[in-house]
């Protein structure tokens, strides 16, 4: 069964190209850098070096909290955070990125009452500076060791002393934890500010990866870092609790198994240390509490035949009473919220139904606020419900995708909304959903889109030969003629839990192709997210098999449409999507005429432990799952035109992947085009526009 798209011709008018996209002509305005103040009635924003204070209720600017241009010395800062009493501000300056989330910086302290401004430390760049709960101290990491600065006394205390690059890390995660568990601070203050819990990573047994860095130097430098590939040794991670008053350090019992993960540490509101524990295969998840002697007990235990979905800060939320907590789990087959007691176990489900909770935004009293895909897997809405599951209410009113920035106490929230026809609309609401004012409606952009008659995404579904219904969208040229035959350019990512087919506004480089009379299409195959556990996890232990089959079937389906030229279908992807683009043009060599693969994984044996093993198991236990779907093994099947691009400084998907793919293509005497970007990381940085322009040219020449 197929959902038909509307066929209609549109009048001709001025066209646009990638140059307009590159210059930001279609970039929607937003309201960014919002920080709710502790009273829940005010918020601050960052505007051209000034921290401005606004009233949620009136929208009026009430104060300039800090002005960098008027400060002595004058600073250029990129981020800020208030102390809990809002008397001090920690300013982030001179940021130097390390990996995806991590960076070093020079932090400055601004004292609001006195107007005083000073460096946090003279000892060198810091990482992850963080106020104590009372604002009297700041903890930070320097050179893999944890420090605490006393702001009133001006002293600096070194908490650890064994930190060493590529050996031991204290208070920040190693590469694979940062990348896959998405955090860069591995220490947490206790609620009373007397203790700091931190993780210690012993990387000594993790194998190293070497990257040449060029940077215009006569001789390249080699950057060596610890990168655990699938099936290889991880860091040994220990959890410690340091008492600042007694200078006493306690090692917390994380169990006898060292080949495991500690992906989060946190404190309960009552002052107990808690942490997550995952086994190596990530199908056994636990939450444990520790006492002052380092003894621990398990308060939550979840097992899954395949894997427990990726954990994050909102997987477990403790309530203010210190006795209850809310867990996000898909044990019902869909992601939902459950109320637990530390001693009582499961109390009651908070949400239920054949739809997924996307994120938990906050709990105030008995009111739980969350985003869900209840209306449609393609949309997101804000709901509130009582902890006992009663009185569920939708707080957002439009059809599309919402993201939410709540005030303290959820007295107000800022809504960011878009759908396929509406670029970002930012509105302010009371906590019950009542609108207060519009902060940004992007009227000028909407007028520009109307003037240029920019085509909209049109959603469709189709059923595969295995009876699976897949969601897709297509964008057709504005002067579309159903009597003509159009080439189709497919874009996709396809990774586990991802989603590209969604009711939200976006414009990418592919939209320039629509202006050149190409149809752009996208289909989310099996393994993608927000359609329940079974749809997402059916790819377990065979990454790339079903995803590739679904993209090939999607291309075949599109080729049956009367206005599609079935001989001119191409496919593109980046990272996981690059892995897929390669598999599709090789295994679907009778369907795809061309493919573009950017920064592709070409064998999951080359990728990291945490991401790869949760979905594919260990290569020692599942060699066929790693090898049977590796495009390296099918290079001899290439018939169409292929472009591969990679950055030599990609610390995530190493250029080794592309080099091994190239070796096989050359061995089988297959022609291809290749772009190599020296020193560029996984996102290509400043070279991204160069690459996109080359991609457009490649499509026009070969499709």
XYZ file of C-alpha atoms in Angstrom:
703
model
C 0.000 0.000 0.000
C 1.382 3.400 -0.981
C 0.415 6.899 0.037
C 0.319 8.994 -3.115
C 1.826 12.449 -3.272
C -0.023 15.367 -4.787
C 0.978 16.086 -8.396
C 0.799 19.693 -9.490
C 2.768 22.095 -11.604
C 4.087 25.326 -10.130
C 4.860 28.549 -11.973
C 8.404 29.517 -12.775
C 10.201 32.335 -10.968
C 13.710 33.167 -9.819
C 15.870 30.187 -8.901
C 18.578 29.832 -6.290
C 21.689 27.707 -5.986
C 24.089 26.403 -3.393
C 25.750 29.817 -3.123
C 22.616 31.243 -1.476
C 22.448 28.278 0.888
C 26.129 28.706 1.718
C 25.689 32.445 2.426
C 22.928 31.712 4.921
C 20.091 33.236 2.893
C 17.802 30.469 4.184
C 19.195 30.217 7.724
C 16.319 30.774 10.156
C 16.734 33.199 13.040
C 16.353 31.881 16.563
C 16.592 32.807 20.229
C 19.719 31.132 21.542
C 21.847 31.042 24.668
C 18.805 31.181 26.959
C 19.496 30.534 30.655
C 16.634 30.452 33.148
C 17.434 32.256 36.381
C 16.738 30.585 39.692
C 13.513 32.519 40.376
C 11.932 31.030 37.247
C 10.664 34.504 36.327
C 13.715 35.766 34.468
C 16.147 34.497 31.885
C 19.416 35.639 30.361
C 20.747 35.542 26.828
C 24.145 36.124 25.271
C 24.147 38.984 22.763
C 27.363 40.304 21.187
C 29.468 39.946 24.310
C 26.739 41.021 26.716
C 24.719 38.925 29.137
C 21.220 40.387 29.131
C 18.486 39.763 31.712
C 14.846 39.554 30.594
C 11.485 39.024 32.255
C 9.546 35.988 31.091
C 6.269 37.726 31.924
C 6.788 41.075 30.211
C 9.552 40.269 27.741
C 11.323 43.450 28.794
C 15.090 43.641 29.168
C 15.711 44.470 32.816
C 19.487 44.575 33.068
C 22.843 44.154 31.403
C 24.406 41.618 33.748
C 27.822 41.686 32.094
C 29.303 43.656 29.207
C 32.609 42.280 27.944
C 33.483 45.449 26.047
C 33.248 47.520 29.221
C 35.143 45.030 31.377
C 38.748 45.412 32.422
C 40.351 43.600 30.782
C 38.058 43.364 27.767
C 37.142 39.734 27.066
C 35.790 37.687 24.207
C 33.797 34.886 25.793
C 31.709 32.166 24.180
C 29.812 30.703 27.127
C 28.850 31.523 30.683
C 27.361 29.947 33.786
C 26.045 31.479 37.000
C 26.859 30.292 40.488
C 23.790 28.963 42.313
C 23.340 32.263 44.204
C 23.814 34.173 40.926
C 26.462 36.428 42.452
C 29.282 35.101 40.272
C 29.634 34.198 36.612
C 32.137 31.801 35.100
C 33.112 32.996 31.606
C 34.627 30.694 28.969
C 37.344 32.244 26.803
C 40.105 31.128 24.414
C 38.428 27.810 23.597
C 40.569 25.187 21.867
C 38.577 22.123 20.741
C 39.921 18.639 21.433
C 37.270 16.173 20.261
C 33.515 16.429 19.672
C 32.564 17.761 23.118
C 35.854 18.448 24.872
C 37.992 21.560 24.818
C 40.468 23.513 26.889
C 39.691 27.094 27.856
C 40.821 30.021 29.905
C 38.039 30.642 32.449
C 37.400 34.011 34.084
C 35.348 34.856 37.168
C 33.112 37.895 37.306
C 31.794 39.023 40.691
C 28.490 40.811 40.066
C 28.240 42.868 43.304
C 31.797 44.215 43.124
C 32.298 44.163 39.364
C 35.601 42.352 39.889
C 37.003 40.242 37.050
C 39.890 37.793 37.339
C 41.261 34.594 35.870
C 40.152 31.397 37.514
C 43.692 30.030 37.488
C 47.143 31.128 36.366
C 48.332 27.529 36.056
C 47.354 26.972 32.431
C 44.232 26.089 30.398
C 41.473 24.183 32.142
C 38.674 21.820 31.235
C 35.102 21.608 32.520
C 35.258 24.311 35.213
C 32.230 23.870 37.482
C 30.937 25.850 40.479
C 30.345 24.105 43.789
C 26.693 24.220 44.887
C 27.336 27.188 47.208
C 29.430 29.035 44.625
C 32.502 29.299 46.844
C 34.673 26.888 44.857
C 35.273 25.811 41.291
C 36.477 22.352 40.281
C 38.283 21.819 36.990
C 40.639 19.481 35.175
C 44.114 20.385 33.976
C 46.482 17.953 32.264
C 44.278 14.969 33.219
C 44.192 15.851 36.938
C 41.367 17.256 39.044
C 41.743 20.570 40.923
C 39.582 22.716 43.188
C 39.987 26.489 43.417
C 38.818 28.270 46.586
C 37.351 31.500 45.278
C 37.340 33.364 48.592
C 40.795 32.292 49.764
C 42.400 32.342 46.338
C 44.034 28.946 46.853
C 44.139 25.964 44.523
C 44.041 22.361 45.681
C 45.193 19.434 43.571
C 42.881 16.456 44.090
C 44.724 13.923 41.908
C 48.335 13.726 40.781
C 48.668 10.668 38.532
C 47.123 12.118 35.363
C 49.148 11.537 32.227
C 48.300 11.859 28.530
C 47.450 8.505 26.928
C 47.772 6.798 30.302
C 45.567 8.023 33.167
C 42.682 10.516 33.102
C 40.933 11.936 36.173
C 37.654 13.830 36.006
C 37.144 13.805 32.231
C 36.250 10.829 30.015
C 38.443 9.031 27.519
C 37.792 9.390 23.789
C 35.234 6.616 23.429
C 33.193 7.629 26.517
C 33.085 11.227 25.320
C 32.038 10.297 21.792
C 29.516 7.577 22.528
C 28.146 8.429 25.984
C 28.066 12.130 25.023
C 29.628 13.797 28.040
C 32.881 15.599 28.717
C 32.799 16.120 32.510
C 33.432 13.034 34.619
C 33.128 14.596 38.077
C 30.168 15.802 40.130
C 29.834 17.932 43.278
C 27.738 16.577 46.145
C 24.644 18.692 46.923
C 26.278 20.180 50.038
C 29.542 20.915 48.217
C 31.720 18.925 50.617
C 32.551 16.044 48.274
C 33.450 15.424 44.645
C 32.838 12.109 42.923
C 34.975 11.474 39.870
C 35.920 8.772 37.386
C 39.489 7.638 36.843
C 40.306 6.148 33.419
C 43.324 3.866 33.128
C 44.021 3.849 29.379
C 47.302 1.937 29.596
C 45.983 -1.200 27.915
C 44.032 0.633 25.174
C 45.728 0.500 21.798
C 46.772 3.708 20.082
C 45.764 5.216 16.768
C 48.173 7.495 14.879
C 47.083 10.415 12.697
C 49.418 12.482 10.578
C 48.817 16.213 11.011
C 50.163 18.518 8.316
C 49.190 22.145 9.047
C 51.567 23.526 6.453
C 54.668 22.303 8.266
C 57.765 20.968 6.517
C 57.500 17.660 8.358
C 54.112 16.233 9.394
C 53.515 15.597 13.077
C 51.987 12.381 14.375
C 49.096 12.746 16.782
C 48.651 9.566 18.796
C 45.606 8.896 20.943
C 43.866 5.978 22.587
C 41.060 4.549 20.465
C 39.528 1.167 21.376
C 38.229 -0.576 18.256
C 35.509 -3.213 18.342
C 36.601 -6.260 20.311
C 39.713 -4.521 21.690
C 40.535 -3.523 25.272
C 38.799 -0.520 26.857
C 39.987 1.696 29.680
C 39.635 0.329 33.175
C 37.346 2.817 34.919
C 37.211 3.409 38.675
C 34.925 5.645 40.704
C 36.239 7.700 43.621
C 34.708 10.068 46.148
C 36.892 12.796 47.621
C 35.958 14.602 50.865
C 37.320 18.161 50.846
C 36.996 18.659 54.596
C 38.958 15.543 55.600
C 41.164 15.219 52.493
C 39.985 11.590 52.402
C 39.522 9.637 49.188
C 37.306 6.543 49.002
C 37.167 4.140 46.093
C 33.560 3.233 45.381
C 32.805 -0.433 44.777
C 31.758 -0.774 41.131
C 31.958 -4.585 41.174
C 34.591 -7.191 40.404
C 34.161 -6.912 36.630
C 36.451 -4.303 35.085
C 35.424 -4.858 31.453
C 32.302 -2.732 31.837
C 31.080 0.862 31.566
C 30.289 3.544 34.147
C 28.536 6.001 31.814
C 27.129 8.416 34.445
C 27.737 9.519 38.012
C 25.240 11.669 39.927
C 24.057 12.559 43.419
C 20.558 12.110 44.772
C 18.862 15.187 46.293
C 19.417 13.607 49.733
C 23.166 13.446 49.171
C 23.744 9.825 48.190
C 26.167 9.012 45.387
C 24.605 7.139 42.469
C 26.030 5.771 39.245
C 25.056 3.783 36.151
C 26.693 0.463 35.350
C 26.581 -1.309 31.967
C 28.141 -4.594 30.969
C 30.393 -4.733 27.907
C 27.566 -5.924 25.614
C 25.299 -3.162 26.995
C 22.348 -5.481 27.520
C 22.446 -5.257 31.319
C 21.895 -1.830 32.880
C 21.986 -1.067 36.608
C 21.718 1.948 38.877
C 23.658 1.714 42.135
C 23.901 3.798 45.298
C 27.099 4.160 47.311
C 27.656 5.027 50.976
C 30.493 6.936 52.634
C 32.609 3.785 52.959
C 32.297 3.054 49.236
C 29.873 0.146 49.654
C 27.171 -0.043 46.995
C 23.749 -1.550 46.399
C 21.676 -1.949 43.240
C 18.377 -0.070 43.123
C 17.500 -0.678 39.478
C 18.278 -3.616 37.203
C 17.261 -3.947 33.539
C 18.202 -6.651 31.043
C 17.430 -6.991 27.366
C 17.870 -9.847 24.893
C 19.515 -7.441 22.454
C 20.599 -4.201 24.115
C 19.429 -1.505 26.487
C 18.928 1.696 24.511
C 21.713 4.279 24.868
C 21.685 5.836 28.343
C 22.062 9.544 29.100
C 21.441 12.131 31.828
C 17.656 11.706 31.638
C 17.594 7.896 31.792
C 17.195 8.179 35.573
C 15.801 11.237 37.382
C 15.681 11.322 41.183
C 12.802 13.139 42.852
C 13.385 15.727 45.599
C 12.241 13.333 48.333
C 15.360 11.233 47.729
C 13.267 8.063 47.883
C 11.801 7.866 44.388
C 13.094 8.154 40.865
C 11.765 8.045 37.302
C 13.333 5.673 34.767
C 13.099 5.848 30.981
C 12.823 2.305 29.637
C 11.476 0.453 26.601
C 10.704 -2.772 28.447
C 7.144 -2.593 27.053
C 8.450 -2.456 23.486
C 8.191 1.339 23.396
C 10.158 3.984 25.302
C 8.216 5.079 28.395
C 8.603 6.521 31.871
C 8.251 4.511 35.084
C 8.144 5.564 38.725
C 10.382 3.595 41.086
C 11.186 3.667 44.779
C 14.708 3.097 46.064
C 13.401 0.458 48.424
C 9.969 -0.213 46.902
C 11.038 -1.064 43.337
C 8.621 -0.302 40.529
C 5.642 1.719 41.721
C 3.729 2.527 38.524
C 4.129 3.395 34.854
C 3.976 7.130 34.236
C 3.326 6.833 30.484
C 2.168 3.974 28.281
C 1.055 3.254 24.735
C 2.399 2.230 21.334
C 4.517 5.341 20.899
C 7.859 6.568 22.191
C 8.725 9.136 24.815
C 11.544 11.102 23.200
C 12.873 13.042 26.188
C 12.048 13.841 29.798
C 12.224 17.616 30.275
C 11.485 18.008 33.961
C 9.514 16.975 37.018
C 7.909 19.622 39.211
C 5.965 18.279 42.168
C 3.713 15.587 40.708
C 3.855 17.023 37.186
C 6.049 15.303 34.616
C 6.934 17.151 31.404
C 8.122 15.239 28.376
C 8.371 15.267 24.575
C 6.856 12.342 22.718
C 6.046 10.999 19.268
C 2.502 10.057 20.307
C 0.801 11.998 17.500
C 3.147 10.625 14.844
C 6.669 9.182 14.677
C 7.415 12.157 12.423
C 6.439 14.766 15.043
C 7.279 15.879 18.579
C 4.909 17.380 21.132
C 5.147 18.548 24.734
C 2.949 16.737 27.251
C 2.419 16.843 30.976
C 1.158 13.976 33.118
C 0.951 13.206 36.823
C 3.441 10.799 38.356
C 0.660 8.258 38.749
C -0.091 8.416 35.008
C -3.298 10.444 35.323
C -4.333 13.745 33.747
C -2.160 13.585 30.673
C -2.378 16.769 28.642
C -0.779 17.988 25.433
C 0.666 21.483 25.861
C 1.621 22.199 22.249
C -0.911 22.865 19.536
C 0.689 22.738 16.112
C 1.464 19.793 13.846
C 5.219 19.513 13.519
C 8.306 19.276 15.675
C 8.811 21.062 18.990
C 11.837 21.463 21.173
C 11.421 23.104 24.573
C 13.533 25.290 26.874
C 11.778 25.418 30.263
C 12.277 27.944 33.022
C 13.152 26.855 36.534
C 10.099 25.202 38.003
C 8.503 25.029 34.542
C 6.661 28.292 35.236
C 7.326 29.217 31.616
C 8.793 27.556 28.595
C 10.203 28.724 25.291
C 8.958 26.684 22.353
C 10.946 26.158 19.155
C 8.594 24.881 16.471
C 8.902 24.035 12.806
C 7.328 21.809 10.189
C 7.972 21.257 6.492
C 6.297 24.547 5.587
C 7.238 26.647 8.642
C 10.801 27.665 9.483
C 11.714 28.078 13.134
C 9.000 29.836 15.174
C 10.001 30.739 18.724
C 7.254 31.477 21.238
C 7.024 31.977 24.985
C 4.364 30.151 27.011
C 3.217 29.788 30.571
C 3.807 26.407 32.140
C 0.258 25.310 31.317
C 0.827 25.979 27.614
C -0.913 29.348 27.337
C 0.944 31.603 24.883
C 2.569 34.775 26.190
C 4.337 36.218 23.144
C 6.166 35.421 19.942
C 9.923 35.872 20.182
C 10.811 35.091 16.555
C 8.539 34.145 13.658
C 11.040 34.356 10.754
C 8.569 36.388 8.734
C 11.286 37.665 6.389
C 12.461 34.143 5.664
C 8.916 32.956 5.046
C 8.453 35.806 2.562
C 11.710 34.831 0.857
C 10.642 31.207 0.575
C 7.297 32.284 -0.892
C 8.987 34.636 -3.340
C 11.259 31.859 -4.588
C 8.450 29.288 -4.466
C 10.735 26.875 -2.658
C 9.279 23.351 -2.955
C 8.193 21.590 0.218
C 8.894 18.095 1.436
C 6.001 15.763 0.690
C 5.671 12.653 2.816
C 4.871 9.211 1.475
C 4.872 5.613 2.657
C 5.380 2.371 0.804
C 5.384 -1.298 1.687
C 8.442 -3.442 1.040
C 8.387 -6.986 -0.353
C 8.637 -8.199 3.261
C 5.504 -6.303 4.225
C 7.294 -3.530 6.155
C 5.884 -0.022 5.818
C 8.571 2.653 5.514
C 8.274 6.424 5.809
C 9.783 8.738 3.235
C 9.716 12.215 1.819
C 10.445 13.691 -1.572
C 11.048 17.207 -2.839
C 10.033 17.800 -6.444
C 11.028 20.729 -8.670
C 8.611 23.628 -8.300
C 7.658 23.493 -11.972
C 7.149 19.737 -11.710
C 5.578 18.174 -14.790
C 4.084 14.697 -14.162
C 4.533 13.879 -17.842
C 8.317 14.199 -17.593
C 10.869 11.723 -16.261
C 13.090 13.040 -13.465
C 16.322 11.704 -11.961
C 16.129 10.940 -8.242
C 18.858 11.710 -5.729
C 18.381 9.814 -2.454
C 19.831 11.139 0.778
C 19.902 9.091 3.986
C 21.738 8.318 7.223
C 20.024 5.073 8.313
C 21.945 4.572 11.577
C 20.365 2.867 14.589
C 17.774 5.065 16.277
C 18.255 7.945 13.831
C 15.565 9.806 11.929
C 15.778 11.831 8.724
C 12.104 11.698 7.680
C 10.531 14.135 10.131
C 7.988 16.937 10.012
C 10.462 19.755 10.569
C 11.831 22.540 8.416
C 15.313 22.243 6.984
C 17.283 23.194 3.937
C 20.505 21.517 2.913
C 22.824 21.344 -0.043
C 20.529 18.804 -1.704
C 17.880 21.514 -2.134
C 20.134 23.134 -4.723
C 19.709 19.980 -6.821
C 15.923 20.394 -6.773
C 16.505 23.738 -8.488
C 18.345 21.785 -11.189
C 15.298 19.566 -11.892
C 16.243 16.634 -9.668
C 13.829 14.960 -7.284
C 15.405 14.571 -3.854
C 14.055 11.698 -1.758
C 14.744 10.198 1.638
C 13.504 6.988 3.263
C 14.007 5.840 6.863
C 14.517 2.086 6.741
C 14.508 -0.528 9.449
C 16.758 0.279 12.363
C 15.794 3.944 12.490
C 14.029 5.444 15.470
C 10.739 6.425 17.062
C 8.700 3.474 15.815
C 9.212 1.196 18.788
C 11.842 -1.294 19.871
C 11.252 -4.045 17.334
C 11.542 -1.789 14.293
C 14.767 -0.272 15.609
C 16.475 -3.379 16.982
C 15.780 -5.798 14.124
C 19.217 -4.874 12.722
C 20.966 -6.229 15.832
C 24.157 -8.209 15.063
C 23.874 -7.531 11.321
C 24.457 -3.807 10.844
C 23.932 -2.824 7.242
C 21.922 -5.807 6.040
C 18.303 -4.730 6.420
C 19.172 -1.058 6.082
C 20.742 -1.700 2.668
C 17.877 -3.919 1.548
C 15.414 -1.176 2.457
C 17.255 1.568 0.577
C 17.483 -0.642 -2.508
C 13.773 -1.421 -2.266
C 13.035 2.274 -1.799
C 14.964 3.035 -4.997
C 13.092 0.303 -6.853
C 9.779 1.690 -5.601
C 10.685 5.222 -6.672
C 11.689 3.839 -10.059
C 8.112 2.580 -10.588
C 6.639 6.076 -10.272
C 5.557 7.376 -13.696
C 7.547 10.597 -13.339
C 10.843 8.966 -12.256
C 13.640 7.895 -14.610
C 14.507 4.516 -13.111
C 17.875 4.548 -14.909
C 18.957 7.713 -13.090
C 18.821 7.078 -9.338
C 21.706 8.035 -7.056
C 22.372 7.888 -3.314
C 24.379 9.896 -0.776
C 25.376 9.572 2.861
C 27.854 10.767 5.487
C 29.432 8.581 8.193
C 26.940 5.736 8.753
C 25.191 7.115 5.711
C 28.470 6.819 3.785
C 28.698 3.165 4.808
C 25.188 2.765 3.451
C 25.834 4.636 0.195
C 28.736 2.291 -0.548
C 26.727 -0.825 0.256
C 23.841 0.392 -1.890
C 25.829 1.071 -5.063
C 27.663 -2.249 -4.640
C 24.804 -4.554 -3.629
C 22.277 -2.562 -5.649
C 24.487 -2.081 -8.675
C 21.533 -2.654 -11.003
C 19.547 0.121 -9.305
C 21.915 2.962 -8.427
C 23.723 4.883 -11.138
C 25.960 6.840 -8.766
C 26.807 7.274 -5.089
C 28.579 9.744 -2.825
C 30.096 8.425 0.417
C 31.542 10.983 2.842
C 33.657 9.840 5.812
C 32.254 6.311 5.483
C 32.698 3.399 7.838
C 33.807 0.582 5.541
C 34.233 -2.140 8.153
C 32.783 -2.106 11.647
C 36.014 -3.758 12.758
C 37.610 -0.314 12.369
C 35.091 1.507 14.576
C 34.942 1.982 18.337
C 33.830 -0.439 21.029
C 30.837 1.287 22.593
C 28.920 2.193 19.433
C 29.737 -0.902 17.421
C 29.336 -3.580 20.067
C 25.958 -2.395 21.376
C 24.503 -2.999 17.913
C 26.728 -5.748 16.515
C 28.113 -7.631 19.503
C 31.790 -8.520 19.721
C 33.583 -9.362 16.464
C 35.056 -12.415 18.195
C 31.504 -13.719 18.721
C 29.864 -12.397 15.549
C 32.420 -12.289 12.702
C 29.785 -12.681 9.981
C 27.866 -9.689 11.336
C 30.990 -7.608 10.805
C 32.174 -8.999 7.484
C 29.070 -9.965 5.507
C 27.881 -6.358 5.328
C 31.224 -4.619 4.883
C 31.440 -2.785 1.544
C 35.142 -3.673 1.388
C 34.095 -7.234 0.516
C 31.968 -6.155 -2.453
C 34.250 -3.707 -4.265
C 34.261 -5.981 -7.311
C 30.545 -5.249 -7.846
C 30.951 -1.548 -8.572
C 29.317 -0.509 -11.858
C 28.134 3.052 -11.303
C 29.975 6.279 -10.594
C 31.408 6.704 -7.102
C 32.762 9.677 -5.157
C 34.458 9.148 -1.782
C 35.583 11.985 0.507
C 37.362 11.914 3.859
C 39.337 14.160 6.204
C 42.783 12.995 7.297
C 42.191 14.409 10.783
C 38.978 12.463 11.383
C 39.415 11.124 14.917
C 35.982 9.485 14.795
C 35.733 7.519 11.522
C 39.384 7.158 10.643
C 40.530 7.694 7.075
C 41.802 4.118 7.342
C 38.243 3.163 6.375
C 38.481 4.981 3.059
C 42.030 3.826 2.377
C 40.997 0.181 2.816
C 38.011 0.732 0.526
C 40.241 2.350 -2.078
C 42.686 -0.559 -1.883
C 39.920 -2.983 -2.810
C 38.545 -0.775 -5.586
C 42.017 -0.477 -7.104
C 42.612 -4.207 -6.727
C 39.472 -4.837 -8.785
C 40.366 -2.106 -11.286
C 37.284 -0.016 -10.481
C 37.212 3.700 -11.331
C 36.163 6.254 -8.687
C 36.714 9.861 -7.668
C 38.159 10.843 -4.311
C 38.614 14.018 -2.276
C 40.990 14.036 0.676
C 40.893 16.990 3.068
C 44.123 17.422 5.071
C 43.704 17.812 8.844
C 39.910 18.031 8.618
C 37.834 16.155 11.173
C 34.595 14.201 10.793
C 32.584 17.337 9.973
C 35.150 18.668 7.456
C 35.240 22.105 9.121
C 35.988 24.971 6.749
C 36.281 22.570 3.803
C 32.647 21.503 4.024
C 31.419 24.009 1.443
C 34.143 22.984 -1.003
C 32.991 19.380 -0.647
C 29.303 20.200 -1.085
C 29.999 22.137 -4.255
C 31.989 19.180 -5.618
C 29.132 16.854 -4.704
C 26.649 18.983 -6.655
C 28.915 18.961 -9.672
C 29.396 15.186 -9.399
C 25.641 14.608 -9.335
C 25.049 16.852 -12.334
C 27.780 15.116 -14.327
C 26.776 11.557 -13.458
C 23.040 11.437 -12.798
